Short mmCIF file of C-alpha atoms in Angstrom, two decimals:
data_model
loop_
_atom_site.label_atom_id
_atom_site.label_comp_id
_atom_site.label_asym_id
_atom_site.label_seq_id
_atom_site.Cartn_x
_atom_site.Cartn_y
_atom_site.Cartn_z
CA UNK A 1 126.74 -26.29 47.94
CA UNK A 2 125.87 -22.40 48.29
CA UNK A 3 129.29 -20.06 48.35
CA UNK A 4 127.95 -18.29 50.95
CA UNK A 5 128.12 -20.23 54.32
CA UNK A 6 131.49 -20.28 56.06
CA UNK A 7 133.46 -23.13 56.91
CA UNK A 8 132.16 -22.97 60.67
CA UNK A 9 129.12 -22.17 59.86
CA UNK A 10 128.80 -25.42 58.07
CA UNK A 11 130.59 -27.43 60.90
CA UNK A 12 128.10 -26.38 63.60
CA UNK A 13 125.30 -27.67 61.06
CA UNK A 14 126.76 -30.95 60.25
CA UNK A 15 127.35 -30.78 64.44
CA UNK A 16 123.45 -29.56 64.97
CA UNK A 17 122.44 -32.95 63.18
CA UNK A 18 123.81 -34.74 65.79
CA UNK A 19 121.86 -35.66 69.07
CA UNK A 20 122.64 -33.18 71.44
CA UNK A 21 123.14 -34.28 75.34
CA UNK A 22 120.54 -34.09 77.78
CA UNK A 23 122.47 -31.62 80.54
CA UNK A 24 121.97 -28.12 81.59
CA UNK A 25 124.16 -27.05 78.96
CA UNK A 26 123.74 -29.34 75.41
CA UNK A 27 125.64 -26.28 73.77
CA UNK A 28 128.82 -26.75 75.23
CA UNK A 29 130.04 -29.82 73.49
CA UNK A 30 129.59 -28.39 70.54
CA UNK A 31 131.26 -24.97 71.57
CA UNK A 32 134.17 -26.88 72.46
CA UNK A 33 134.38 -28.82 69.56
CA UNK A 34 134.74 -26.03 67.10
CA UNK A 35 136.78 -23.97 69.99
CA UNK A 36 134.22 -21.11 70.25
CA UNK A 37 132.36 -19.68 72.92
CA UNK A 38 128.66 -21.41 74.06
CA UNK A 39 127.51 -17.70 73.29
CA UNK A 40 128.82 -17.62 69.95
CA UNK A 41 127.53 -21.04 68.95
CA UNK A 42 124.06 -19.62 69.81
CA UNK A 43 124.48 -16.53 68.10
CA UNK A 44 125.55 -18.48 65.14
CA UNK A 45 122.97 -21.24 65.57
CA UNK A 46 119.91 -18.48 65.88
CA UNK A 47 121.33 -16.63 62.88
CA UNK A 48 121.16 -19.40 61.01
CA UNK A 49 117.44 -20.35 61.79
CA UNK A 50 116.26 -17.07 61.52
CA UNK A 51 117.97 -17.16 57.72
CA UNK A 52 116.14 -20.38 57.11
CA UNK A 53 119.33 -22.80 56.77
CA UNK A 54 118.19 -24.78 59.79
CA UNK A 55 114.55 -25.23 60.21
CA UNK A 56 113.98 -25.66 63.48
CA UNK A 57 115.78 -26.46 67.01
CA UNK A 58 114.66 -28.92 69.43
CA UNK A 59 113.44 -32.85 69.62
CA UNK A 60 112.17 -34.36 67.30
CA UNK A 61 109.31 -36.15 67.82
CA UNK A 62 108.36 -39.86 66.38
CA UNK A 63 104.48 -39.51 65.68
CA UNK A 64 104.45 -43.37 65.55
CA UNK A 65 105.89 -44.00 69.19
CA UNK A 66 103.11 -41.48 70.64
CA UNK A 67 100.96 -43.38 69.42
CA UNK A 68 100.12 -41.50 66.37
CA UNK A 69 100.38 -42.05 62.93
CA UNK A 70 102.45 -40.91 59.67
CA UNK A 71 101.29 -41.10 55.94
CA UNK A 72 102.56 -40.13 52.82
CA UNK A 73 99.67 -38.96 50.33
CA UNK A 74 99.45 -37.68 47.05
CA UNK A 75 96.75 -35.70 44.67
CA UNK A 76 97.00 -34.94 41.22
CA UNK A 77 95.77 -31.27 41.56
CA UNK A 78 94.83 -29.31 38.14
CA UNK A 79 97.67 -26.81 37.31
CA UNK A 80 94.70 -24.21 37.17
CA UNK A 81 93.36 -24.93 41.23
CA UNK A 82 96.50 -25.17 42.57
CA UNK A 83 96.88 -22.63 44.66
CA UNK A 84 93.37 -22.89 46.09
CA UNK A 85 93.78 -26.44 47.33
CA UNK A 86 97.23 -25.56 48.49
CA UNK A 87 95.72 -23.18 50.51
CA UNK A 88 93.09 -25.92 51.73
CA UNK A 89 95.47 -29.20 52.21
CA UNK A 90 98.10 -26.76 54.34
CA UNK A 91 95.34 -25.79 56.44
CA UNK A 92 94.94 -28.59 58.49
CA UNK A 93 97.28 -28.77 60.89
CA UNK A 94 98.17 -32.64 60.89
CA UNK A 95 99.54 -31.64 57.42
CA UNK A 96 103.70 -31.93 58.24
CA UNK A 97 105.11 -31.21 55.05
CA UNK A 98 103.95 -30.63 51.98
CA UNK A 99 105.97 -31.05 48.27
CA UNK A 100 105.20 -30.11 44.68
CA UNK A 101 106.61 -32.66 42.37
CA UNK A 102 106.36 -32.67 38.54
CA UNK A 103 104.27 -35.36 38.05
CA UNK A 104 100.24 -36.01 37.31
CA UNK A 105 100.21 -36.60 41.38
CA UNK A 106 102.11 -33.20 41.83
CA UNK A 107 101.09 -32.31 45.45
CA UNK A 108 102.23 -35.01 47.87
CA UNK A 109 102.40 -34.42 51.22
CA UNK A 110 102.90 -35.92 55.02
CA UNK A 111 99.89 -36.48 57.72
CA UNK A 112 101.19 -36.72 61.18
CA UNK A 113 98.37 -37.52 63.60
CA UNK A 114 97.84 -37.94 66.97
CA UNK A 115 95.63 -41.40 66.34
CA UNK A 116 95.63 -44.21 63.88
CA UNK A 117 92.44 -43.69 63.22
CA UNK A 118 92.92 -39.78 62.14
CA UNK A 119 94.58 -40.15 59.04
CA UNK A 120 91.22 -41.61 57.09
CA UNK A 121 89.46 -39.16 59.08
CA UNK A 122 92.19 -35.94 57.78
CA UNK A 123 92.17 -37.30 54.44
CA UNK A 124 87.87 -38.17 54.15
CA UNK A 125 88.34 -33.89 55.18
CA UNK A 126 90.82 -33.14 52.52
CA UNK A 127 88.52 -35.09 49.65
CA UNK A 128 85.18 -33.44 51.12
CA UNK A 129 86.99 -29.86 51.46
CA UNK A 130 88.51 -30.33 48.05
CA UNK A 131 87.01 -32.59 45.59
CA UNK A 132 89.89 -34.55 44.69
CA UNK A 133 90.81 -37.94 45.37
CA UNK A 134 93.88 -38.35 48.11
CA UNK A 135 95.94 -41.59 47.65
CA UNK A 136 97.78 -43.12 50.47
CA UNK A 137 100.97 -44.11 50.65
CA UNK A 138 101.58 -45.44 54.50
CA UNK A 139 104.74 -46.85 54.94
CA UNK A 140 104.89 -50.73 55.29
CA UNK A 141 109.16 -51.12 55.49
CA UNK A 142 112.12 -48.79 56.76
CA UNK A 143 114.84 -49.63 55.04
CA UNK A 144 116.87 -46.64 56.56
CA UNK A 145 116.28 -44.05 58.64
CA UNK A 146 119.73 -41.82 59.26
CA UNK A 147 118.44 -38.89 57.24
CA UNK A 148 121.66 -36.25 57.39
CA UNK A 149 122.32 -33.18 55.15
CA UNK A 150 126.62 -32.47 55.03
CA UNK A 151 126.57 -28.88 54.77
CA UNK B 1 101.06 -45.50 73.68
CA UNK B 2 99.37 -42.59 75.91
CA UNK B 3 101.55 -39.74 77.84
CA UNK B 4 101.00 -38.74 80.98
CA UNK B 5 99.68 -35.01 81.71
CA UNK B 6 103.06 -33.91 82.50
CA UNK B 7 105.23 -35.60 79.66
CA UNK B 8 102.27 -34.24 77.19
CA UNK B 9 102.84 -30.79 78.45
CA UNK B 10 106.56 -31.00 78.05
CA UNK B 11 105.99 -32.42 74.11
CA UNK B 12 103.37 -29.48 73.95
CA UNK B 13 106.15 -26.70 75.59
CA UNK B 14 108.66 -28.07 72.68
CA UNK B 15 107.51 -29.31 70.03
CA UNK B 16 107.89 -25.83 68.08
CA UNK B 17 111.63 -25.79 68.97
CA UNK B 18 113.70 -25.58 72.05
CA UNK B 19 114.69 -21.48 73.19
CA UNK B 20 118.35 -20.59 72.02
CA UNK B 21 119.52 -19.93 75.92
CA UNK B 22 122.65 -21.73 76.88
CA UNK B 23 120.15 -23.26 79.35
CA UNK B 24 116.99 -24.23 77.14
CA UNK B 25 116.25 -26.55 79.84
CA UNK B 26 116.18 -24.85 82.44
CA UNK B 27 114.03 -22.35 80.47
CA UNK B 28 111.48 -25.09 79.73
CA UNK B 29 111.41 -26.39 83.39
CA UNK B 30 110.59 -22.95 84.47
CA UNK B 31 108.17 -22.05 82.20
CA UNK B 32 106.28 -25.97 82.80
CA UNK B 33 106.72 -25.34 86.80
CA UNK B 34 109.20 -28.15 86.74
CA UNK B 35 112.92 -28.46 88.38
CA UNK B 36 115.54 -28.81 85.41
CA UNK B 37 116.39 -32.11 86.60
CA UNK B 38 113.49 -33.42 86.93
CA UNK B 39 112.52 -32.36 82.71
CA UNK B 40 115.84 -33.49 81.60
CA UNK B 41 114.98 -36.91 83.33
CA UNK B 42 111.32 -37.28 81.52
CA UNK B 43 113.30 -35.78 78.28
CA UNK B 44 115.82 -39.20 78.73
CA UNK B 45 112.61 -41.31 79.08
CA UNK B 46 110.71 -40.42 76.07
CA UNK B 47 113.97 -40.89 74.10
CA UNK B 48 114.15 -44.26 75.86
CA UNK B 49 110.86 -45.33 74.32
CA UNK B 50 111.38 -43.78 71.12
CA UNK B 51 109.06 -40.97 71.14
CA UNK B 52 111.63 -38.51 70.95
CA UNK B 53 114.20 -39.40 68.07
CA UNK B 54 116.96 -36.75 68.78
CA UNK B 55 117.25 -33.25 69.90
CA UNK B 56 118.88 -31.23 67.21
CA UNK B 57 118.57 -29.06 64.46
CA UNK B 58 116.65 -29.56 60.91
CA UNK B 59 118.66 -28.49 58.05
CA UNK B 60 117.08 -26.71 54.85
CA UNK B 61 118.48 -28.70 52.55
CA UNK B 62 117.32 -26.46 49.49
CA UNK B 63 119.18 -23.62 51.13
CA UNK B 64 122.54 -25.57 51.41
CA UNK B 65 123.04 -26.28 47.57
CA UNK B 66 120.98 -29.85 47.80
CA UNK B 67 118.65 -28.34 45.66
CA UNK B 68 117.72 -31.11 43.75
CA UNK B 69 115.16 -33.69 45.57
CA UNK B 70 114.37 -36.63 43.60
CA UNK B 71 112.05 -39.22 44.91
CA UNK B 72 112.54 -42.26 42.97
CA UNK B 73 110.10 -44.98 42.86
CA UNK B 74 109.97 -48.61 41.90
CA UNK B 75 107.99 -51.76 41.15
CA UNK B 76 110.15 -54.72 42.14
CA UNK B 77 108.65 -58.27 42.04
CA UNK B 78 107.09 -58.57 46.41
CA UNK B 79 108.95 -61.68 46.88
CA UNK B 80 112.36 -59.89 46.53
CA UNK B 81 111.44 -56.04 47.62
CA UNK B 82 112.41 -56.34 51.19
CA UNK B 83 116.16 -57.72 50.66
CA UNK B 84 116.16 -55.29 47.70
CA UNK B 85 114.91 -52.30 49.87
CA UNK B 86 117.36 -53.06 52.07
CA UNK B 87 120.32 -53.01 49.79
CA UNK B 88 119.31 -49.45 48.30
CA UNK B 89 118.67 -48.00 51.47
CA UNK B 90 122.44 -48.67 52.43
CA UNK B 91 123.60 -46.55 49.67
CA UNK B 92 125.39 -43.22 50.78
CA UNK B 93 123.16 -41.14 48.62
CA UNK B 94 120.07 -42.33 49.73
CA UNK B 95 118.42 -40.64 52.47
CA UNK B 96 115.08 -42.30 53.06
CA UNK B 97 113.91 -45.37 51.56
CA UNK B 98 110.62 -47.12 52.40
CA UNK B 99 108.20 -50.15 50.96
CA UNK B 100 104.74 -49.12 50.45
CA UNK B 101 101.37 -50.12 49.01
CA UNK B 102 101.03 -49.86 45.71
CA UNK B 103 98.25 -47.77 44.50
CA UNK B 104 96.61 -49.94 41.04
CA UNK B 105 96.16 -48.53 38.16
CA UNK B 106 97.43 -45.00 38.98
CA UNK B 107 100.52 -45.60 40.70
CA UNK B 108 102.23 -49.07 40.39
CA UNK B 109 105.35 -48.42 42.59
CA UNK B 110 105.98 -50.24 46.10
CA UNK B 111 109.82 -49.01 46.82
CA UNK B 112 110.13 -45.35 47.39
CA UNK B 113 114.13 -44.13 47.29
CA UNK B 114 115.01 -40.25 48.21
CA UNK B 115 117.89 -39.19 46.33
CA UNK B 116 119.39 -35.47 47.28
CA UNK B 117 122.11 -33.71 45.05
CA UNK B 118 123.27 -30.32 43.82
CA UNK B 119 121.56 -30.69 40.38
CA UNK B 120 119.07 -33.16 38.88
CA UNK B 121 121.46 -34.47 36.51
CA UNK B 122 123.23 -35.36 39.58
CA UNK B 123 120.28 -37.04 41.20
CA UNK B 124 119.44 -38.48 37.50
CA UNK B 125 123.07 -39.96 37.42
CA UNK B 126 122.47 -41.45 41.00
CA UNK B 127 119.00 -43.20 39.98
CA UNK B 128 120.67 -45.10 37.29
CA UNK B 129 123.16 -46.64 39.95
CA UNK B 130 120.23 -47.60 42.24
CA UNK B 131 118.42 -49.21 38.76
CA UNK B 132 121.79 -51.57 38.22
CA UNK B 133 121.30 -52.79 41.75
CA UNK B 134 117.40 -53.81 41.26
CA UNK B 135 118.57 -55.18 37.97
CA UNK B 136 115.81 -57.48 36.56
CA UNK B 137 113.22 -57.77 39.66
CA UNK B 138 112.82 -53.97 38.63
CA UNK B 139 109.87 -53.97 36.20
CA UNK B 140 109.31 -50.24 36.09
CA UNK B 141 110.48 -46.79 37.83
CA UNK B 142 109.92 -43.20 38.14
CA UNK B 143 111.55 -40.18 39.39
CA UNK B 144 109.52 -37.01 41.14
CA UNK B 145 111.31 -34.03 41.19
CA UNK B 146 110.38 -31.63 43.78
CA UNK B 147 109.72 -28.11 42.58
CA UNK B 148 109.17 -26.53 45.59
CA UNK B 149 108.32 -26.57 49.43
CA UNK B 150 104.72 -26.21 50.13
CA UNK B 151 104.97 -26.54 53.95
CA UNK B 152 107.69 -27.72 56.48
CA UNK B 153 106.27 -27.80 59.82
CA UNK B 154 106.39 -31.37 61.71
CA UNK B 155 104.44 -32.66 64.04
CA UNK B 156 102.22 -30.95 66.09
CA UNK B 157 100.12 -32.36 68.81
CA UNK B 158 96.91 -30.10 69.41
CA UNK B 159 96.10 -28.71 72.66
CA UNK B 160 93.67 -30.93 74.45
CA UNK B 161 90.21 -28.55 75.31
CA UNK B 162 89.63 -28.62 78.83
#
């Protein structure tokens, strides 16, 4: 854990992970929880997105239930093109996330799409606009989905 | 499923993040020509049907300490993966588990395990624990360590044309 975030600072993450309620003021559980003001838990809160230790605020949305789709890939991208297909692959927008991992397949990376049907058509783009091969990793069984950080 | 014009606008009005107001809703409402109450009701019903998971914050997990991100893989015999998957995915260190196709000859794995941690020794430590439990349906395993974050955006729905 990094020295540098304060004990509250880490309880209103850990709290942040939680679902907040749907009511004209979703802040104030929280504020009384670590007995602070609803300003100061927004001050905090913005502080620490604009620092990068949260990475966003708001719902998150299941691609899946809309609908949509979700797909892991990977491509084993030579060391020396890297950056150039980077540039490519995080150009399309149905690109969620996007890892390097030190492996042969060392870019692997998350299509979220509005339609079944556009992930073979986003990753038929990515193999046209790059020239290497995308393999597809779609998930088949979730054996566990409470993904939480403890800060 | 298909959303209506008005619960597509509201996925469209947050799907970038949620203003920090101490009313956020009744931000959103205002800016979708909505009342508050009638948002926050739509906002219940999408989480009803699942399309909205939670409302919350995203953690950077590399800028908390969890710097190390191992995703371990593994090819365990089908007719024992799913009890298997089950088994690792209830272990307190790991944070997304998953059975997936197998991708012959590059890429024999069907059981994907995340594994977070402070160091990859840590992670590496972890991995052997999760090897003990597939025991001898295991036949092979791998773990990818991240070296960095190439993009962290989420979903986005496009703006229809028109």
């Amino acid at each position: 854990m990094t020295a540098d975030i304060s004990d509250l600072d880490r309880k209103l993450i850990n709290c942040l992970q939680d679902d907040l309620p749907l009511t004209s003021s979703p802040f104030s559980p929280i504020a009384s929880q670590l007995g602070i003001s609803e300003e100061e838990v927004i001050e905090r809160t913005r502080r620490l997105r604009d620092d990068g230790l949260l990475t966003r605020f708001g719902p998150f949305f299941d691609a899946e239930a809309l609908g949509g789709a979700f797909c892991l890939c990977a491509m084993a991208v030579p060391a020396d093109r890297f950056e150039e297909v980077l540039t490519k692959v995080n150009a399309f927008s149905e690109v969620a996330h996007n890892y390097e991992r030190n492996h042969r397949l060392n870019m692997w990376f998350v299509l979220a799409t509005e339609t079944k049907s556009d992930i073979a058509r986003t990753t038929a783009a990515i193999e046209r606009e790059t020239g290497l091969q995308v393999l597809l990793f779609p998930k088949e069984q979730e054996f566990f989905i409470g993904f939480r950080v403890n800060a | 499923m298909t959303l209506n014009s008005k619960d597509r606008a509201i996925v469209e009005a947050t799907q970038a993040g949620l203003p920090l107001v101490p009313n956020p809703y009744e931000v959103v409402a205002d800016t979708l020509g909505l009342d508050e109450a009638e948002l926050l009701e739509r906002l219940a019903d999408l989480k009803a049907q699942g399309v909205i998971r939670r409302i919350g914050a995203a953690p950077n997990h590399y800028r908390l300490g969890m710097t190390a991100n191992g995703m371990t893989v593994w090819d365990v015999d089908d007719r024992v993966v799913d009890l298997l998957g089950e088994r690792v995915g209830a272990l307190p260190f790991v944070t997304h588990c998953y059975r997936r196709p197998r991708a012959l000859p590059d890429w024999p794995y069907n059981l994907f395990a995340m594994v977070h941690g402070s160091t990859n020794e840590e992670v590496a430590e972890k991995r052997k624990e999760i090897a003990t439990l597939l025991g001898e349906a295991c036949r092979a395993g791998d773990i990818l360590f991240s070296t960095r974050i190439l993009k962290k955006t989420g979903m986005r729905l496009r703006r229809k044309e028109n």
